[in-house]
Amino acid sequence: MDGDDDRTAEFEAFCCEQWAMAVRLARLLTGAAVDADRVEALVAEAFAETYERWDGDDPEALLRRRVIAGCATTDRRGRAAPDDGDEPYAPLVRPDLLDALVGLPVRQRTAIVLRLHHGLSDQAIARAIGTADGSVDPLVTDGLTRLREATGP
Amino acid sequence: MSGGMTPATAPDLFERGLARRLGERAAATDVASVPLERIHARIARRRRRRRVRASVGAMMAVAVLVLTTTAIVRSRDPDPVTSSGRDSMPLLGFANDTWTVVRQSPGTQYAVVDGPGADAVALIVTRDGADLRVGRIERSVDRSIENMRGILQVGAISLGGNPTPSRPAVWWAVAPGFTATVTGNAVGAYTDPTELLAATVEIVEVDVSAWGERGGNIDEARLDARAATGPSPLW
């Protein structure tokens, strides 16, 4: 039982240390369209998944992967919902930079956030989103190009 | 958030602006206190789900095991001759207690002989797929057997795969999935298949009249295998 107690205490300390980072990452990846309660729920689920695989080996990277996976799932469900209107989307004004970011494919969006906001290496980004190291730079470059086009000079 | 090296190329003005906006958005995000109870509730729920999945998996494994075992047992069910099931093992002869069972494997094969002498006849009934014979087929005849069209094969067999000399034999599909073979019990006996069939009268009824009219040609004979009467001597 002592081992379980130690594990639980260690995990709870990890939760306190990483909770804010995880929520902010999830918020950046999901955008304002997802309400705070859903963001908190997906982050809590990511922590629960991290606890299941808890072995002390880079739990931060594991948590990051679970948060990204939860955001991707939320993103897929959100995009699967039918549109309310029949008219195609035709913005009257150029979208805000962060709104445009949320409009990118989830892997491009995630790679950009992890590089520009979290300052991760391409190798760490590749681990987080489950792709080859060499695929990260094209993802970021393409994403930034689309953002530039969407938001104008 | 640690994560290793930053990218090799320096960010341009647009990227720096985007990074700044991301930082502002992150800083503005309202982060409530850590909901440890909610996290532990989710851990417990995931644990329950895992247990349910494991239980369902175990039950399915047991069900598959039971069904497989049942199917195997049924496939080996000897099912006596009195059964009319098409998969039952046919028992021939035994009408006058002159036949002696010399080998049996319920549901798979049995062998009987009609006496100890050099002119004794052996009958072997095998489930198809049981490798009891290495045969040399001399000829196959499509003809009436058991009131159905079937193949009567005449040739030679080696019993049990042993390196014993082959012996003349006649065999046919006695029931779906089963082959009946008659052969001389002694090596070298009954080299003439017509004599062989004539010696199996307790088991195989040969329409001798039609046979005789056509010169005793086995190709023209009509066969009817006699089922056992009374209690089976095997099971």
Short mmCIF file of C-alpha atoms in Angstrom, two decimals:
data_model
loop_
_atom_site.label_atom_id
_atom_site.label_comp_id
_atom_site.label_asym_id
_atom_site.label_seq_id
_atom_site.Cartn_x
_atom_site.Cartn_y
_atom_site.Cartn_z
CA MET A 1 0.00 0.00 0.00
CA ASP A 2 2.93 2.31 0.70
CA GLY A 3 4.00 1.96 -2.88
CA ASP A 4 0.52 2.94 -4.08
CA ASP A 5 0.46 5.89 -1.69
CA ASP A 6 3.85 7.06 -2.91
CA ARG A 7 2.75 6.70 -6.49
CA THR A 8 -0.44 8.64 -5.84
CA ALA A 9 1.40 11.41 -4.00
CA GLU A 10 3.95 11.66 -6.77
CA PHE A 11 1.20 11.80 -9.37
CA GLU A 12 -0.74 14.48 -7.50
CA ALA A 13 2.38 16.61 -7.25
CA PHE A 14 2.81 16.17 -10.98
CA CYS A 15 -0.82 17.26 -11.50
CA CYS A 16 -0.28 20.43 -9.49
CA GLU A 17 2.91 21.19 -11.37
CA GLN A 18 1.60 20.55 -14.89
CA TRP A 19 -2.09 21.39 -14.71
CA ALA A 20 -1.82 25.00 -15.86
CA MET A 21 0.50 24.12 -18.72
CA ALA A 22 -1.85 21.36 -19.90
CA VAL A 23 -4.94 23.56 -19.76
CA ARG A 24 -3.21 26.36 -21.65
CA LEU A 25 -1.94 23.96 -24.30
CA ALA A 26 -5.42 22.54 -24.72
CA ARG A 27 -6.90 26.03 -24.91
CA LEU A 28 -4.43 27.08 -27.62
CA LEU A 29 -5.13 23.97 -29.64
CA THR A 30 -8.90 24.00 -29.37
CA GLY A 31 -9.57 27.72 -29.66
CA ALA A 32 -12.34 29.73 -28.09
CA ALA A 33 -15.11 27.63 -29.63
CA VAL A 34 -14.65 24.90 -27.02
CA ASP A 35 -15.93 25.90 -23.60
CA ALA A 36 -13.78 25.86 -20.49
CA ASP A 37 -15.52 22.87 -18.94
CA ARG A 38 -14.86 20.68 -21.97
CA VAL A 39 -11.24 21.78 -22.01
CA GLU A 40 -10.92 20.91 -18.33
CA ALA A 41 -12.60 17.56 -18.92
CA LEU A 42 -10.26 16.59 -21.73
CA VAL A 43 -7.24 17.67 -19.71
CA ALA A 44 -8.45 15.66 -16.69
CA GLU A 45 -8.85 12.65 -18.97
CA ALA A 46 -5.32 13.19 -20.26
CA PHE A 47 -4.02 13.16 -16.69
CA ALA A 48 -5.99 9.97 -15.97
CA GLU A 49 -4.46 8.30 -19.03
CA THR A 50 -1.05 9.49 -17.93
CA TYR A 51 -1.61 7.93 -14.50
CA GLU A 52 -2.44 4.57 -16.14
CA ARG A 53 0.92 4.59 -17.92
CA TRP A 54 2.76 6.19 -15.03
CA ASP A 55 6.27 4.82 -14.82
CA GLY A 56 8.22 7.98 -14.09
CA ASP A 57 9.76 8.04 -17.57
CA ASP A 58 9.17 11.54 -18.96
CA PRO A 59 5.56 11.90 -17.75
CA GLU A 60 5.48 15.44 -19.09
CA ALA A 61 5.94 14.22 -22.67
CA LEU A 62 3.35 11.53 -22.06
CA LEU A 63 0.86 14.07 -20.72
CA ARG A 64 1.51 16.38 -23.66
CA ARG A 65 0.76 13.55 -26.09
CA ARG A 66 -2.48 12.70 -24.30
CA VAL A 67 -3.60 16.35 -24.29
CA ILE A 68 -2.84 16.66 -28.01
CA ALA A 69 -4.72 13.43 -28.70
CA GLY A 70 -7.71 14.67 -26.70
CA CYS A 71 -7.72 17.97 -28.59
CA ALA A 72 -7.52 16.12 -31.91
CA THR A 73 -10.54 14.02 -30.91
CA THR A 74 -12.47 17.13 -29.89
CA ASP A 75 -11.45 18.76 -33.14
CA ARG A 76 -12.71 15.79 -35.23
CA ARG A 77 -16.04 15.72 -33.39
CA GLY A 78 -16.46 19.45 -33.79
CA ARG A 79 -15.73 19.37 -37.49
CA ALA A 80 -18.05 16.43 -37.99
CA ALA A 81 -21.01 18.52 -36.84
CA PRO A 82 -23.20 19.72 -39.72
CA ASP A 83 -23.10 23.37 -40.65
CA ASP A 84 -26.06 25.47 -39.65
CA GLY A 85 -26.19 27.52 -42.81
CA ASP A 86 -26.27 26.57 -46.43
CA GLU A 87 -24.00 29.37 -47.56
CA PRO A 88 -20.30 28.64 -47.77
CA TYR A 89 -18.11 30.42 -45.28
CA ALA A 90 -17.22 33.85 -46.62
CA PRO A 91 -15.55 36.05 -44.01
CA LEU A 92 -16.22 39.77 -44.34
CA VAL A 93 -13.07 40.68 -42.45
CA ARG A 94 -9.75 38.94 -42.17
CA PRO A 95 -9.75 36.48 -39.29
CA ASP A 96 -7.75 37.04 -36.14
CA LEU A 97 -4.39 35.31 -36.15
CA LEU A 98 -5.29 32.87 -33.40
CA ASP A 99 -8.67 32.12 -34.93
CA ALA A 100 -6.91 31.39 -38.19
CA LEU A 101 -4.51 29.13 -36.30
CA VAL A 102 -7.40 27.07 -34.98
CA GLY A 103 -8.61 26.71 -38.58
CA LEU A 104 -5.43 24.86 -39.56
CA PRO A 105 -5.28 21.06 -39.65
CA VAL A 106 -4.65 19.77 -36.16
CA ARG A 107 -1.12 18.52 -36.80
CA GLN A 108 0.01 21.80 -38.37
CA ARG A 109 -1.60 23.74 -35.56
CA THR A 110 -0.03 21.56 -32.90
CA ALA A 111 3.42 21.71 -34.46
CA ILE A 112 3.27 25.51 -34.62
CA VAL A 113 2.14 25.87 -30.99
CA LEU A 114 4.75 23.44 -29.71
CA ARG A 115 7.53 25.17 -31.62
CA LEU A 116 6.63 28.83 -31.15
CA HIS A 117 5.01 28.75 -27.72
CA HIS A 118 6.64 25.80 -26.00
CA GLY A 119 9.97 26.08 -27.80
CA LEU A 120 10.25 22.34 -28.38
CA SER A 121 12.75 20.80 -30.75
CA ASP A 122 11.56 19.12 -33.92
CA GLN A 123 12.38 15.78 -32.35
CA ALA A 124 10.21 16.47 -29.31
CA ILE A 125 7.42 17.79 -31.53
CA ALA A 126 7.64 14.68 -33.68
CA ARG A 127 7.28 12.50 -30.57
CA ALA A 128 4.35 14.55 -29.35
CA ILE A 129 2.32 14.35 -32.55
CA GLY A 130 3.49 10.92 -33.62
CA THR A 131 5.31 11.67 -36.82
CA ALA A 132 8.82 11.48 -38.27
CA ASP A 133 11.35 14.10 -37.23
CA GLY A 134 11.70 15.27 -40.82
CA SER A 135 7.98 15.90 -41.16
CA VAL A 136 7.85 18.60 -38.51
CA ASP A 137 9.54 21.41 -40.41
CA PRO A 138 7.30 21.06 -43.49
CA LEU A 139 4.26 20.99 -41.21
CA VAL A 140 5.28 24.22 -39.50
CA THR A 141 6.34 25.93 -42.72
CA ASP A 142 3.12 25.03 -44.54
CA GLY A 143 1.04 26.07 -41.56
CA LEU A 144 2.76 29.42 -41.26
CA THR A 145 2.34 30.02 -44.99
CA ARG A 146 -1.37 29.40 -44.70
CA LEU A 147 -1.59 31.69 -41.70
CA ARG A 148 0.18 34.46 -43.55
CA GLU A 149 -2.19 34.06 -46.48
CA ALA A 150 -5.23 34.00 -44.22
CA THR A 151 -4.32 37.05 -42.17
CA GLY A 152 -2.72 39.18 -44.84
CA PRO A 153 0.33 41.39 -44.66
CA MET B 1 7.81 23.12 -20.35
CA SER B 2 11.11 21.62 -21.23
CA GLY B 3 11.51 20.06 -24.59
CA GLY B 4 14.97 20.23 -25.95
CA MET B 5 16.53 22.50 -28.47
CA THR B 6 14.72 25.29 -30.22
CA PRO B 7 14.62 25.28 -34.03
CA ALA B 8 17.83 26.08 -35.85
CA THR B 9 16.35 28.90 -37.91
CA ALA B 10 15.54 32.14 -36.09
CA PRO B 11 11.87 33.12 -36.16
CA ASP B 12 10.96 36.01 -38.42
CA LEU B 13 8.76 38.95 -37.48
CA PHE B 14 5.53 37.09 -38.26
CA GLU B 15 6.54 34.09 -36.18
CA ARG B 16 7.61 36.30 -33.29
CA GLY B 17 4.28 38.06 -33.45
CA LEU B 18 2.45 34.75 -33.46
CA ALA B 19 4.52 33.51 -30.53
CA ARG B 20 3.70 36.68 -28.62
CA ARG B 21 -0.03 36.27 -29.31
CA LEU B 22 0.12 32.65 -28.21
CA GLY B 23 1.80 33.72 -24.99
CA GLU B 24 -0.84 36.35 -24.37
CA ARG B 25 -3.66 33.90 -25.02
CA ALA B 26 -2.08 31.35 -22.72
CA ALA B 27 -1.56 33.91 -19.98
CA ALA B 28 -5.14 35.07 -20.32
CA THR B 29 -6.49 31.56 -20.03
CA ASP B 30 -8.31 31.18 -16.76
CA VAL B 31 -6.80 28.20 -15.00
CA ALA B 32 -8.82 26.93 -12.08
CA SER B 33 -7.24 25.06 -9.22
CA VAL B 34 -6.24 21.50 -9.98
CA PRO B 35 -9.39 19.33 -9.88
CA LEU B 36 -7.75 16.33 -8.25
CA GLU B 37 -11.10 14.77 -7.39
CA ARG B 38 -12.20 14.97 -11.01
CA ILE B 39 -8.95 13.40 -12.17
CA HIS B 40 -9.23 10.58 -9.62
CA ALA B 41 -12.85 10.02 -10.62
CA ARG B 42 -11.73 9.61 -14.21
CA ILE B 43 -8.96 7.25 -13.16
CA ALA B 44 -11.53 5.14 -11.30
CA ARG B 45 -13.89 5.18 -14.27
CA ARG B 46 -11.16 4.09 -16.65
CA ARG B 47 -10.21 1.33 -14.21
CA ARG B 48 -13.82 0.09 -14.10
CA ARG B 49 -14.04 0.15 -17.86
CA ARG B 50 -10.83 -1.83 -18.13
CA ARG B 51 -12.16 -4.42 -15.68
CA VAL B 52 -15.42 -4.69 -17.61
CA ARG B 53 -13.53 -5.11 -20.87
CA ALA B 54 -11.31 -7.76 -19.29
CA SER B 55 -14.36 -9.59 -17.91
CA VAL B 56 -16.16 -9.49 -21.24
CA GLY B 57 -13.01 -10.67 -22.98
CA ALA B 58 -12.60 -13.52 -20.53
CA MET B 59 -16.24 -14.54 -20.93
CA MET B 60 -15.92 -14.47 -24.69
CA ALA B 61 -12.77 -16.57 -24.51
CA VAL B 62 -14.57 -19.10 -22.32
CA ALA B 63 -17.55 -19.12 -24.68
CA VAL B 64 -15.30 -19.71 -27.67
CA LEU B 65 -13.52 -22.49 -25.79
CA VAL B 66 -16.80 -24.15 -24.84
CA LEU B 67 -18.19 -23.88 -28.36
CA THR B 68 -14.99 -25.20 -29.89
CA THR B 69 -14.85 -28.10 -27.46
CA THR B 70 -18.49 -28.89 -28.11
CA ALA B 71 -17.92 -28.83 -31.84
CA ILE B 72 -14.93 -31.14 -31.53
CA VAL B 73 -16.77 -33.55 -29.26
CA ARG B 74 -19.73 -33.58 -31.62
CA SER B 75 -17.51 -34.19 -34.60
CA ARG B 76 -16.10 -37.25 -32.81
CA ASP B 77 -19.46 -38.48 -31.62
CA PRO B 78 -19.61 -42.15 -32.57
CA ASP B 79 -23.36 -41.89 -33.12
CA PRO B 80 -24.42 -45.52 -33.51
CA VAL B 81 -25.74 -46.95 -36.71
CA THR B 82 -29.28 -46.85 -35.49
CA SER B 83 -29.09 -43.08 -35.86
CA SER B 84 -30.34 -41.78 -39.15
CA GLY B 85 -28.03 -38.78 -39.03
CA ARG B 86 -26.06 -38.36 -42.21
CA ASP B 87 -22.87 -37.69 -40.26
CA SER B 88 -23.18 -40.81 -38.15
CA MET B 89 -20.66 -43.56 -38.61
CA PRO B 90 -22.16 -46.38 -40.64
CA LEU B 91 -21.95 -49.86 -39.23
CA LEU B 92 -22.22 -52.62 -41.75
CA GLY B 93 -23.05 -56.28 -41.30
CA PHE B 94 -22.94 -57.90 -37.86
CA ALA B 95 -26.19 -59.67 -38.68
CA ASN B 96 -25.00 -63.14 -37.77
CA ASP B 97 -22.27 -62.56 -35.22
CA THR B 98 -19.61 -63.97 -37.46
CA TRP B 99 -17.66 -60.75 -37.62
CA THR B 100 -15.01 -59.88 -35.08
CA VAL B 101 -13.97 -56.35 -34.30
CA VAL B 102 -10.21 -56.11 -34.53
CA ARG B 103 -9.69 -52.37 -34.36
CA GLN B 104 -11.83 -49.42 -33.47
CA SER B 105 -11.51 -45.71 -32.94
CA PRO B 106 -14.98 -44.33 -32.17
CA GLY B 107 -16.18 -41.95 -34.79
CA THR B 108 -13.08 -42.38 -36.91
CA GLN B 109 -12.66 -45.97 -37.99
CA TYR B 110 -13.31 -49.59 -37.26
CA ALA B 111 -12.18 -52.86 -38.80
CA VAL B 112 -13.86 -56.24 -38.66
CA VAL B 113 -12.92 -59.65 -40.01
CA ASP B 114 -15.14 -62.60 -40.67
CA GLY B 115 -12.84 -65.30 -39.47
CA PRO B 116 -9.30 -66.42 -38.84
CA GLY B 117 -8.69 -68.37 -42.04
CA ALA B 118 -6.68 -67.48 -45.07
CA ASP B 119 -9.87 -66.70 -46.94
CA ALA B 120 -11.20 -64.30 -44.30
CA VAL B 121 -12.42 -60.94 -45.44
CA ALA B 122 -11.70 -57.68 -43.64
CA LEU B 123 -13.98 -54.69 -43.71
CA ILE B 124 -12.60 -51.30 -42.79
CA VAL B 125 -14.81 -48.23 -42.41
CA THR B 126 -12.95 -44.95 -42.12
CA ARG B 127 -13.91 -41.35 -41.76
CA ASP B 128 -12.62 -39.39 -44.73
CA GLY B 129 -9.32 -37.77 -43.90
CA ALA B 130 -8.16 -40.60 -41.65
CA ASP B 131 -4.98 -41.68 -43.36
CA LEU B 132 -5.35 -45.42 -43.11
CA ARG B 133 -4.61 -46.36 -46.63
CA VAL B 134 -2.01 -45.76 -49.26
CA GLY B 135 -3.92 -46.91 -52.26
CA ARG B 136 -3.12 -47.86 -55.79
CA ILE B 137 -6.31 -47.40 -57.74
CA GLU B 138 -6.61 -49.67 -60.71
CA ARG B 139 -9.92 -48.39 -61.86
CA SER B 140 -12.84 -46.33 -60.68
CA VAL B 141 -16.38 -47.02 -61.75
CA ASP B 142 -19.26 -44.59 -61.54
CA ARG B 143 -22.15 -46.80 -60.66
CA SER B 144 -25.10 -47.47 -58.40
CA ILE B 145 -24.16 -47.98 -54.77
CA GLU B 146 -26.55 -47.62 -51.92
CA ASN B 147 -29.25 -46.58 -54.39
CA MET B 148 -27.17 -43.57 -55.35
CA ARG B 149 -24.69 -42.91 -58.03
CA GLY B 150 -21.25 -43.35 -56.60
CA ILE B 151 -17.71 -44.36 -57.29
CA LEU B 152 -16.63 -47.94 -56.75
CA GLN B 153 -12.88 -48.16 -56.76
CA VAL B 154 -10.85 -51.25 -57.33
CA GLY B 155 -7.18 -51.37 -56.54
CA ALA B 156 -4.78 -52.22 -53.79
CA ILE B 157 -4.19 -50.88 -50.30
CA SER B 158 -1.50 -50.94 -47.64
CA LEU B 159 -2.96 -51.00 -44.18
CA GLY B 160 -1.96 -48.48 -41.59
CA GLY B 161 0.83 -47.04 -43.63
CA ASN B 162 3.07 -49.92 -42.62
CA PRO B 163 5.57 -51.20 -45.13
CA THR B 164 3.48 -54.30 -45.67
CA PRO B 165 2.71 -55.55 -49.15
CA SER B 166 -0.35 -54.01 -50.70
CA ARG B 167 -3.39 -56.16 -51.16
CA PRO B 168 -6.35 -56.10 -53.56
CA ALA B 169 -9.29 -54.12 -52.32
CA VAL B 170 -12.59 -52.59 -53.29
CA TRP B 171 -13.85 -49.43 -51.67
CA TRP B 172 -16.69 -46.98 -51.95
CA ALA B 173 -18.34 -44.08 -50.17
CA VAL B 174 -20.60 -45.91 -47.78
CA ALA B 175 -22.11 -42.74 -46.29
CA PRO B 176 -21.29 -39.04 -46.53
CA GLY B 177 -17.83 -38.63 -45.09
CA PHE B 178 -17.11 -42.36 -44.73
CA THR B 179 -15.44 -44.93 -46.91
CA ALA B 180 -15.94 -48.69 -46.68
CA THR B 181 -13.14 -50.92 -47.85
CA VAL B 182 -13.20 -54.69 -48.21
CA THR B 183 -10.05 -56.65 -48.67
CA GLY B 184 -8.66 -60.08 -47.97
CA ASN B 185 -7.45 -60.44 -44.42
CA ALA B 186 -4.37 -62.25 -45.64
CA VAL B 187 -1.89 -60.70 -47.98
CA GLY B 188 -2.36 -62.15 -51.44
CA ALA B 189 -5.92 -63.35 -50.86
CA TYR B 190 -8.73 -62.42 -53.19
CA THR B 191 -6.81 -61.06 -56.07
CA ASP B 192 -10.05 -61.09 -58.03
CA PRO B 193 -12.33 -58.27 -56.89
CA THR B 194 -15.47 -60.19 -57.88
CA GLU B 195 -14.54 -63.01 -55.52
CA LEU B 196 -13.79 -60.46 -52.86
CA LEU B 197 -17.24 -58.93 -53.10
CA ALA B 198 -18.88 -62.34 -53.18
CA ALA B 199 -17.14 -63.18 -49.90
CA THR B 200 -18.61 -60.18 -48.14
CA VAL B 201 -22.20 -61.23 -48.43
CA GLU B 202 -22.97 -60.54 -44.82
CA ILE B 203 -21.92 -56.98 -45.30
CA VAL B 204 -22.35 -56.15 -48.90
CA GLU B 205 -25.27 -57.48 -50.78
CA VAL B 206 -24.37 -57.96 -54.37
CA ASP B 207 -27.06 -58.26 -56.99
CA VAL B 208 -25.71 -61.58 -58.10
CA SER B 209 -28.28 -62.21 -60.80
CA ALA B 210 -27.49 -59.05 -62.68
CA TRP B 211 -23.88 -59.67 -62.01
CA GLY B 212 -24.07 -63.17 -63.36
CA GLU B 213 -26.00 -62.13 -66.43
CA ARG B 214 -23.24 -59.77 -67.28
CA GLY B 215 -20.49 -62.31 -66.83
CA GLY B 216 -19.55 -61.42 -63.28
CA ASN B 217 -18.07 -58.11 -64.31
CA ILE B 218 -17.64 -56.03 -61.21
CA ASP B 219 -18.30 -52.92 -63.21
CA GLU B 220 -21.88 -54.07 -63.66
CA ALA B 221 -22.60 -55.31 -60.15
CA ARG B 222 -25.07 -53.53 -57.92
CA LEU B 223 -24.09 -53.18 -54.29
CA ASP B 224 -26.12 -52.55 -51.19
CA ALA B 225 -24.39 -52.29 -47.89
CA ARG B 226 -26.31 -53.89 -45.08
CA ALA B 227 -26.62 -51.93 -41.91
CA ALA B 228 -26.18 -53.59 -38.57
CA THR B 229 -29.17 -55.25 -37.00
CA GLY B 230 -29.63 -55.32 -33.29
CA PRO B 231 -27.19 -53.84 -30.79
CA SER B 232 -23.97 -52.54 -32.16
CA PRO B 233 -20.97 -54.68 -31.24
CA LEU B 234 -18.80 -51.59 -31.20
CA TRP B 235 -20.46 -49.03 -29.03
#
